[in-house]
Coordinates of C-alpha atoms in Angstrom, one line a residue:
A911 CA 130.6 81.5 76.1
A912 CA 127.7 79.8 77.9
A913 CA 130.1 78.3 80.4
A914 CA 131.8 81.6 80.9
A915 CA 128.5 83.3 81.6
A916 CA 127.6 80.6 84.1
A917 CA 130.8 80.9 85.9
G918 CA 130.2 84.6 87.0
G919 CA 132.2 85.7 90.0
D920 CA 130.3 85.0 93.3
A921 CA 133.2 86.2 95.4
A922 CA 133.2 89.5 93.5
L923 CA 129.6 89.9 94.3
G924 CA 130.2 89.6 98.0
S925 CA 133.0 92.2 98.1
Q926 CA 131.0 94.5 95.8
H927 CA 128.2 94.7 98.4
G928 CA 130.3 94.9 101.4
H929 CA 129.3 91.6 103.0
G930 CA 132.7 89.8 102.7
S931 CA 133.4 89.9 106.5
L932 CA 130.3 87.9 107.5
S933 CA 131.1 84.6 109.2
A934 CA 129.0 81.4 109.0
S935 CA 128.4 81.6 112.8
A936 CA 127.1 85.1 112.8
P937 CA 123.3 85.5 113.5
S938 CA 121.2 85.0 110.4
E939 CA 117.5 84.9 109.6
F940 CA 117.7 81.4 108.2
S941 CA 120.5 78.8 107.7
G942 CA 121.2 75.2 107.0
L943 CA 123.1 72.7 104.9
L944 CA 122.4 72.4 101.2
R945 CA 124.2 70.7 98.4
K946 CA 125.1 73.0 95.4
R947 CA 126.4 72.4 91.9
G948 CA 127.1 74.5 88.9
E949 CA 125.2 74.8 85.6
K950 CA 127.2 72.2 83.8
S951 CA 125.3 68.9 83.7
N952 CA 128.4 66.9 84.6
S953 CA 129.3 68.9 87.6
S954 CA 128.9 67.2 91.0
F955 CA 127.0 68.4 94.1
K956 CA 129.1 69.8 97.0
T957 CA 127.8 70.3 100.5
R958 CA 127.8 73.9 101.7
F959 CA 126.4 75.8 104.7
F960 CA 124.0 78.4 103.6
T961 CA 122.8 81.6 105.5
L962 CA 120.1 84.0 104.5
R963 CA 120.4 87.5 105.9
G964 CA 118.0 90.0 104.3
R965 CA 118.5 89.7 100.6
V966 CA 121.9 88.2 100.8
L967 CA 122.2 84.4 100.5
A968 CA 125.8 83.3 101.4
Y969 CA 127.3 79.8 101.3
Y970 CA 130.4 78.6 103.3
K971 CA 132.5 75.5 103.2
D972 CA 131.2 74.5 106.6
R973 CA 129.4 76.0 109.6
D974 CA 132.7 77.2 111.2
S975 CA 134.0 79.1 108.2
R976 CA 134.7 82.8 108.7
T977 CA 134.5 83.9 105.1
P978 CA 131.9 82.8 102.5
N979 CA 132.8 80.9 99.3
G980 CA 130.2 83.0 97.5
M981 CA 127.3 85.3 97.9
V982 CA 124.1 85.9 96.0
L983 CA 122.2 89.2 96.1
L984 CA 118.5 88.4 95.8
N985 CA 117.3 91.7 94.3
R986 CA 115.8 89.8 91.3
F987 CA 115.4 86.1 91.1
N988 CA 113.1 83.2 90.4
I989 CA 112.6 79.7 91.8
E990 CA 112.1 76.8 89.5
L991 CA 111.5 73.1 90.4
D992 CA 113.1 70.3 88.3
P993 CA 110.3 67.8 87.7
A994 CA 112.8 64.9 87.6
S995 CA 114.3 65.6 91.0
E996 CA 111.7 67.7 92.9
D997 CA 110.7 64.8 95.1
K998 CA 114.4 64.5 96.3
G999 CA 114.4 68.1 97.5
Q1000 CA 116.2 69.7 94.6
F1001 CA 115.3 73.1 93.2
M1002 CA 116.9 75.9 91.1
L1003 CA 117.6 79.5 92.1
V1004 CA 117.6 81.5 88.9
T1005 CA 119.3 85.0 89.0
P1006 CA 120.4 87.3 86.1
G1007 CA 124.0 86.1 86.5
R1008 CA 123.6 82.4 86.8
V1009 CA 121.5 79.4 87.9
Y1010 CA 122.2 77.7 91.2
Y1011 CA 121.2 74.0 91.5
L1012 CA 120.4 73.4 95.2
W1013 CA 119.5 70.2 97.1
A1014 CA 118.0 69.9 100.6
F1015 CA 119.4 66.5 101.2
D1016 CA 119.6 66.2 105.0
E1017 CA 116.3 65.5 106.8
S1018 CA 117.7 67.0 110.0
Q1019 CA 118.2 70.3 108.2
P1020 CA 115.6 72.7 106.8
S1021 CA 113.7 71.1 103.9
M1022 CA 113.2 72.4 100.4
R1023 CA 109.8 73.7 101.3
D1024 CA 111.3 75.6 104.2
W1025 CA 113.8 77.3 101.9
L1026 CA 111.1 78.0 99.3
Q1027 CA 108.8 79.7 101.9
K1028 CA 111.6 82.0 103.0
L1029 CA 112.6 82.9 99.4
Q1030 CA 109.0 83.4 98.4
V1031 CA 108.6 86.1 101.0
L1032 CA 111.5 88.0 99.3
A1033 CA 110.0 87.6 95.9
E1034 CA 106.7 89.1 97.1
D1035 CA 108.3 92.0 99.1
G1036 CA 107.4 95.0 97.0
V1037 CA 109.9 97.2 95.1
D1038 CA 113.0 95.4 96.3
G1039 CA 111.8 92.2 94.5
H1040 CA 110.0 92.4 91.2
S1041 CA 109.8 96.2 90.8
F1042 CA 109.2 98.1 87.6
E1043 CA 112.7 99.5 87.4
E1044 CA 114.2 96.0 87.6
A1045 CA 112.2 94.7 84.6
G1046 CA 115.2 94.9 82.3
P1047 CA 118.5 93.0 82.5
E1048 CA 120.9 93.6 85.4
L1049 CA 123.2 95.8 83.2
G1050 CA 125.6 96.6 86.1
S1051 CA 126.2 93.0 86.9
K1052 CA 129.8 91.6 86.8
A1053 CA 128.6 88.1 86.3
F1054 CA 128.9 87.7 82.5
G1055 CA 131.2 85.9 80.1
V1056 CA 133.8 87.6 78.0
V1057 CA 135.0 85.8 74.9
P1058 CA 138.2 87.0 73.1
T1059 CA 137.6 86.6 69.3
T1060 CA 140.2 86.1 66.6
A1061 CA 140.1 85.6 62.8
T1062 CA 142.7 84.6 60.1
H1063 CA 142.9 86.6 56.9
V1064 CA 145.2 86.2 53.9
F1065 CA 144.0 89.3 52.0
G1066 CA 142.5 92.4 53.4
R1067 CA 141.6 93.4 57.0
P1068 CA 138.7 92.3 59.2
K1069 CA 135.6 94.4 59.5
E1070 CA 133.1 95.0 62.2
K1071 CA 130.7 92.9 60.2
D1072 CA 132.9 89.9 60.8
L1073 CA 132.5 90.2 64.6
E1074 CA 128.8 90.9 64.3
K1075 CA 128.4 87.6 62.4
R1076 CA 130.2 85.8 65.2
A1077 CA 127.9 87.4 67.8
L1078 CA 124.8 86.3 65.8
K1079 CA 126.1 82.8 65.6
L1080 CA 126.7 82.7 69.3
A1081 CA 123.3 84.1 70.0
K1082 CA 121.6 81.4 67.9
K1083 CA 123.7 78.7 69.6
L1084 CA 122.7 80.0 73.1
S1085 CA 119.0 80.2 72.1
K1086 CA 119.1 76.6 70.8
K1087 CA 120.9 75.2 73.8
H1088 CA 119.0 77.2 76.5
P1089 CA 115.5 77.8 75.2
R1090 CA 114.3 79.3 78.5
Q1091 CA 117.0 81.8 78.8
R1092 CA 117.4 85.2 77.1
N1093 CA 121.1 85.9 76.6
I1094 CA 122.3 89.2 75.2
V1095 CA 125.5 89.1 73.2
V1096 CA 127.4 92.4 73.2
Y1097 CA 130.3 92.7 70.7
N1098 CA 133.1 95.2 71.1
F1099 CA 135.1 95.6 67.8
N1100 CA 138.8 96.5 68.0
E1101 CA 139.2 99.3 65.5
A1102 CA 143.0 98.7 65.3
P1103 CA 143.2 94.9 65.6
Q1104 CA 146.5 93.4 66.5
K1105 CA 147.8 90.8 64.1
S1106 CA 150.4 88.1 64.1
G1107 CA 151.8 86.0 61.2
I1108 CA 153.0 87.0 57.7
I1109 CA 150.9 85.2 55.1
F1110 CA 148.1 83.8 57.3
K1111 CA 147.6 86.9 59.4
K1112 CA 145.7 86.3 62.7
Y1113 CA 143.8 89.3 63.9
Q1114 CA 142.4 90.1 67.4
L1115 CA 138.8 91.1 66.3
G1116 CA 137.7 92.2 69.8
T1117 CA 135.5 90.6 72.5
L1118 CA 132.0 89.1 72.8
E1119 CA 130.2 89.5 76.2
V1120 CA 127.3 87.3 77.2
H1121 CA 124.8 88.9 79.5
R1122 CA 122.1 86.8 81.1
S1123 CA 118.7 88.7 80.9
L1124 CA 115.3 87.7 82.2
D1125 CA 113.9 84.3 81.1
R1126 CA 111.6 84.0 78.1
T1127 CA 109.1 81.9 79.9
H1128 CA 108.0 84.3 82.6
A1129 CA 106.1 87.6 82.2
W1130 CA 108.2 89.9 84.3
L1131 CA 106.3 93.0 83.1
T1132 CA 102.7 93.4 82.0
R1133 CA 101.3 96.7 80.8
N1134 CA 97.8 98.1 80.5
L1135 CA 97.6 100.5 77.5
A1136 CA 94.2 102.0 78.6
P1137 CA 94.1 105.8 79.4
A1138 CA 95.0 106.8 83.0
S1139 CA 91.4 107.9 83.7
V1140 CA 90.2 104.4 82.9
V1141 CA 93.0 102.6 84.7
H1142 CA 92.3 104.4 88.0
S1143 CA 88.6 104.2 87.9
Q1144 CA 86.8 101.5 89.9
G1145 CA 85.7 99.7 86.8
G1146 CA 89.2 99.8 85.4
V1147 CA 90.9 98.5 88.5
L1148 CA 88.6 95.5 88.7
S1149 CA 88.3 94.9 84.9
D1150 CA 89.2 91.5 83.5
S1151 CA 92.2 93.0 81.7
N1152 CA 93.7 94.5 84.8
V1153 CA 93.1 91.5 87.1
Y1154 CA 94.5 89.2 84.4
A1155 CA 97.6 91.4 84.0
L1156 CA 98.3 91.1 87.8
L1157 CA 97.8 87.3 87.7
K1158 CA 99.9 86.9 84.6
A1159 CA 102.9 88.6 86.3
L1160 CA 102.7 86.4 89.4
P1161 CA 105.2 83.5 89.7
L1162 CA 103.9 80.1 88.5
L1163 CA 103.9 78.5 92.0
Q1164 CA 101.9 81.4 93.3
K1165 CA 99.3 81.0 90.5
I1166 CA 99.0 77.3 91.3
S1167 CA 98.7 78.0 95.0
L1168 CA 95.9 80.5 94.3
M1169 CA 94.1 78.0 92.1
K1170 CA 94.3 75.4 94.8
E1171 CA 92.8 77.9 97.3
Q1172 CA 89.7 78.5 95.1
P1173 CA 86.5 77.0 96.6
G1174 CA 85.7 73.6 95.2
N1175 CA 82.0 73.9 94.7
L1176 CA 82.0 76.9 92.3
V1177 CA 78.7 78.1 90.9
H1178 CA 77.8 77.0 87.4
D1179 CA 79.1 80.3 85.9
I1180 CA 82.8 80.2 86.8
P1181 CA 83.7 83.3 89.0
V1182 CA 86.1 85.8 87.6
L1183 CA 89.3 84.9 89.6
P1184 CA 89.4 81.1 88.9
R1185 CA 88.6 81.8 85.2
L1186 CA 91.3 84.4 84.8
L1187 CA 93.7 82.2 86.7
A1188 CA 93.1 79.4 84.2
E1189 CA 93.8 81.9 81.4
A1190 CA 97.0 83.0 83.0
L1191 CA 98.2 79.4 83.5
L1192 CA 97.4 78.6 79.9
S1193 CA 99.3 81.7 78.8
D1194 CA 102.4 80.6 80.8
V1195 CA 102.3 77.2 79.0
A1196 CA 102.0 79.1 75.7
D1197 CA 105.1 81.2 76.6
E1198 CA 107.1 78.1 77.2
Q1199 CA 105.9 76.4 74.0
A1200 CA 106.9 79.4 72.0
A1201 CA 110.3 79.5 73.6
F1202 CA 111.1 75.8 73.0
R1203 CA 109.8 75.9 69.4
Q1204 CA 112.1 78.7 68.2
A1205 CA 114.9 76.3 67.1
A1206 CA 114.3 74.3 63.9
W1207 CA 116.3 71.2 65.0
N1208 CA 117.0 69.5 68.3
G1209 CA 120.7 70.1 68.2
P1210 CA 122.2 69.7 71.8
L1211 CA 118.8 68.7 73.3
N1212 CA 117.2 65.3 73.0
R1213 CA 113.7 64.3 74.0
V1214 CA 114.6 63.5 77.6
S1215 CA 116.4 66.8 78.1
I1216 CA 113.5 68.8 76.6
Q1217 CA 110.9 66.8 78.7
E1218 CA 112.9 67.7 81.9
S1219 CA 113.3 71.3 80.8
L1220 CA 109.6 72.0 80.2
A1221 CA 109.4 73.2 83.8
T1222 CA 106.2 75.2 83.5
L1223 CA 104.1 72.4 82.0
A1224 CA 105.7 69.8 84.3
T1225 CA 105.1 71.8 87.4
L1226 CA 101.5 72.4 86.5
A1227 CA 101.0 68.7 85.6
K1228 CA 102.4 67.5 89.0
S1229 CA 100.7 70.0 91.2
Q1230 CA 97.6 69.4 93.3
L1231 CA 95.2 72.0 91.9
I1232 CA 92.5 70.6 94.2
A1233 CA 92.9 70.3 98.0
P1234 CA 92.6 66.5 98.9
D1235 CA 90.1 67.3 101.7
D1236 CA 87.7 69.2 99.4
G1237 CA 85.8 66.0 98.6
L1238 CA 85.1 67.0 95.0
S1239 CA 83.6 64.7 92.4
V1240 CA 83.9 64.6 88.6
E1241 CA 80.7 66.7 88.5
S1242 CA 82.2 69.6 90.5
P1243 CA 82.4 72.8 88.5
K1244 CA 86.0 73.4 89.5
V1245 CA 87.0 69.9 88.3
K1246 CA 85.3 70.5 85.0
M1247 CA 87.1 73.9 84.6
L1248 CA 90.5 72.2 85.2
V1249 CA 89.6 69.4 82.7
H1250 CA 88.8 72.1 80.2
L1251 CA 92.1 73.8 80.9
G1252 CA 94.0 70.5 80.3
A1253 CA 92.0 70.1 77.0
R1254 CA 93.0 73.5 75.8
I1255 CA 96.7 72.8 76.6
S1256 CA 96.5 69.5 74.7
A1257 CA 94.9 71.3 71.8
L1258 CA 97.6 74.0 71.8
V1259 CA 100.4 71.4 71.7
K1260 CA 98.8 69.5 68.9
K1261 CA 98.0 72.6 66.9
C1262 CA 101.7 73.6 66.9
V1263 CA 102.7 70.4 65.0
S1264 CA 103.6 71.2 61.4
V1265 CA 103.8 68.8 58.4
T1266 CA 107.6 69.1 58.5
D1267 CA 107.6 68.1 62.2
K1268 CA 105.7 64.9 61.3
L1269 CA 108.1 64.0 58.5
F1270 CA 111.4 64.6 60.4
P1271 CA 111.6 63.1 64.0
N1272 CA 114.7 65.2 64.7
R1273 CA 112.8 68.4 64.4
R1274 CA 112.6 70.4 67.6
G1275 CA 108.9 70.8 67.2
H1276 CA 108.3 67.1 67.0
T1277 CA 110.3 66.5 70.1
V1278 CA 108.6 69.3 72.1
T1279 CA 105.2 67.9 71.1
K1280 CA 105.9 64.4 72.4
A1281 CA 107.5 65.7 75.6
S1282 CA 104.5 68.1 76.2
L1283 CA 101.9 65.4 75.6
H1284 CA 103.6 63.3 78.2
W1285 CA 103.0 66.0 80.8
V1286 CA 99.5 66.5 79.6
E1287 CA 98.8 62.8 80.2
V1288 CA 100.3 63.2 83.7
Y1289 CA 98.1 66.3 84.3
F1290 CA 94.9 64.3 83.6
H1291 CA 96.1 61.3 85.5
N1292 CA 96.8 63.3 88.7
L1293 CA 93.4 65.2 88.3
A1294 CA 91.6 61.9 88.0
T1295 CA 93.4 60.5 91.0
L1296 CA 92.3 63.4 93.1
V1297 CA 88.6 62.9 92.3
K1298 CA 89.0 59.1 92.3
V1299 CA 87.9 58.3 88.7
R1300 CA 89.6 57.1 85.6
P1301 CA 91.1 59.8 83.3
E1302 CA 88.7 58.8 80.5
D1303 CA 85.8 59.5 82.8
L1304 CA 86.7 63.2 83.3
K1305 CA 84.4 65.8 81.8
D1306 CA 84.8 69.5 80.9
T1307 CA 82.4 72.4 81.5
E1308 CA 80.2 71.2 78.6
D1309 CA 80.1 67.6 79.9
R1310 CA 82.4 66.4 77.1
K1311 CA 84.9 63.6 77.7
V1312 CA 88.6 64.6 77.4
D1313 CA 89.1 63.4 73.8
A1314 CA 85.9 65.1 72.6
S1315 CA 86.9 68.3 74.4
V1316 CA 90.4 68.4 72.8
A1317 CA 88.8 67.7 69.4
E1318 CA 86.4 70.6 69.8
E1319 CA 89.2 73.0 70.8
L1320 CA 91.2 72.0 67.8
A1321 CA 88.2 72.5 65.5
Q1322 CA 87.7 76.0 66.8
V1323 CA 91.3 77.0 65.7
K1324 CA 91.4 74.8 62.5
K1325 CA 91.6 77.7 60.1
E1326 CA 94.1 79.7 62.2
K1327 CA 97.9 79.5 61.9
A1328 CA 99.8 77.9 64.8
A1329 CA 101.7 81.2 65.4
E1330 CA 98.5 83.2 65.6
V1331 CA 97.1 80.7 68.2
L1332 CA 100.2 80.8 70.2
T1333 CA 100.3 84.7 70.2
G1334 CA 96.6 84.9 71.1
L1335 CA 97.0 82.6 74.1
R1336 CA 100.2 84.3 75.3
V1337 CA 98.4 87.7 75.2
G1338 CA 95.3 86.4 76.9
K1339 CA 93.2 89.2 78.2
L1340 CA 95.9 91.9 77.7
A1341 CA 95.2 94.7 75.2
Q1342 CA 98.2 94.3 72.9
A1343 CA 100.4 91.4 71.6
V1344 CA 104.2 91.3 72.0
P1345 CA 105.6 90.3 68.6
D1346 CA 107.7 87.1 68.8
E1347 CA 110.3 88.6 66.4
R1348 CA 111.3 91.0 69.1
W1349 CA 113.3 88.3 70.7
T1350 CA 115.0 86.6 67.7
P1351 CA 118.8 86.1 68.0
A1352 CA 119.4 89.0 65.5
Q1353 CA 117.9 91.4 68.1
L1354 CA 119.7 89.8 71.0
I1355 CA 123.0 91.2 69.9
M1356 CA 124.2 94.8 70.1
T1357 CA 127.4 96.9 69.9
H1358 CA 129.2 97.8 73.1
Q1359 CA 128.4 101.5 72.4
R1360 CA 124.6 100.8 72.2
F1361 CA 124.8 98.6 75.3
T1362 CA 126.5 101.5 77.2
R1363 CA 123.7 103.9 76.0
V1364 CA 120.9 101.5 77.1
K1365 CA 122.7 101.0 80.4
R1366 CA 122.9 104.7 81.0
H1367 CA 119.3 105.2 80.1
Q1368 CA 118.2 102.4 82.5
Q1369 CA 120.3 103.8 85.4
S1370 CA 118.8 107.3 84.8
T1371 CA 115.3 106.0 85.2
V1372 CA 115.9 104.1 88.4
V1373 CA 114.3 105.9 91.4
E1374 CA 116.5 105.8 94.5
G1375 CA 114.9 104.7 97.8
K1376 CA 111.5 103.3 98.5
G1377 CA 109.8 106.5 99.6
E1378 CA 110.3 108.4 96.3
M1379 CA 108.2 106.9 93.5
R1380 CA 107.4 108.5 90.2
S1381 CA 104.0 107.9 88.7
A1382 CA 103.5 104.6 86.8
Q1383 CA 102.1 106.4 83.8
G1384 CA 105.2 108.7 83.6
R1385 CA 107.6 105.7 83.8
M1386 CA 105.6 103.9 81.1
D1387 CA 105.7 106.9 78.8
A1388 CA 109.5 107.0 79.2
L1389 CA 109.8 103.3 78.4
V1390 CA 107.5 103.5 75.3
A1391 CA 109.4 106.5 74.1
E1392 CA 112.7 104.7 74.4
E1393 CA 111.3 101.6 72.6
Q1394 CA 110.4 103.8 69.6
K1395 CA 114.0 105.1 69.4
T1396 CA 115.8 101.7 69.3
T1397 CA 115.2 98.4 67.6
F1398 CA 116.4 96.5 70.6
K1399 CA 113.9 96.3 73.5
F1400 CA 114.2 94.9 77.0

């Protein structure tokens, strides 16, 4: 099912949006050679000529081709960097339908950074990019996997419960194999199943559809539950909660870029923006930790795979949060703030280790902890390199060394449960927590009838055109009302 979902039809996407007649030689905003491969780890890279026209990314067999091999509509997408291959120019383009692994391999062509700059403009371009109406799954997408399902019975006939169990099993398998992804399994039971055989009767139960939704590790929607009079007041707009909600919804790379831009010689009391940026980055790491610790056992992922998949923590660890020409020292307030951020991340990772994880090395939690602490070590090493000291000489905002700072952070949450610590850090400065159980596999399955109803509701709330926008409060009321009616929530 996962392979079927990954193999969504790109060609169909092109014809659906009416761009099938574009040739590679036609004028485009940006173009160049890239290598592309599918989501299967054993698939090989193939060289293709890419063109970017508006929000349509098309790829051709070569520069002279008249028709594209495939097209990607960039209405909703995200960019992720693979820590293991970022230096080679490789990156991932994540869409609701599939993930595209791309490689800027030719130095004579546009680099990875050139492509990321162009794509980042689209991600930041208002309602066409990360708009409120697009906060749910792309329900109209054709890029999903359909799995015919059969069952053998000697006595009796199959029931809808049989297909529901298959859907739940598939949802658990997908969550275990792809911790970052949120895949919705829709089951469509055949009320009059066809059968074959006499004694061992084989029934066609129906189909399972796998729809790729938004990833678990990114906050695509944040909400402020304060009254409208407070939200629109000057104090409400500039409140910590409101500014944090904005920062939390930004892509990870943009948060890192903002942190790097903050002045080096901050005053002793850390200003609001850098402090809230640090909280938002810590929350992103907590989101990733929660997603990767859902499965009890490693299953299809080993330590190396998990270490490479911890993209949020790896990207933060390898990023330059200080400009090299700032000339900062270990005593600079900004450096101390970043040391404290690293200590809080380290404490979070260690707090999540259970007694069972320590006893059984094959537990997912044990593996995630070891992989995460590797990136924490990289984080402190890179920070120490930037200020030209040894990692053990770094100090936090209270002038404590790294080990003492981590120990103090652990002592503060000693009596709290790991789940409570995770939830608190994920919520950060927001007013209300999002329960983890909302996204368990049991709530990532639904009948085809319910899926159709949700799809119809989503389409009815979409506002056509940029000029006509309903009030944010009205749309939020509609969303909350719909959440109260159904147990499944986007």
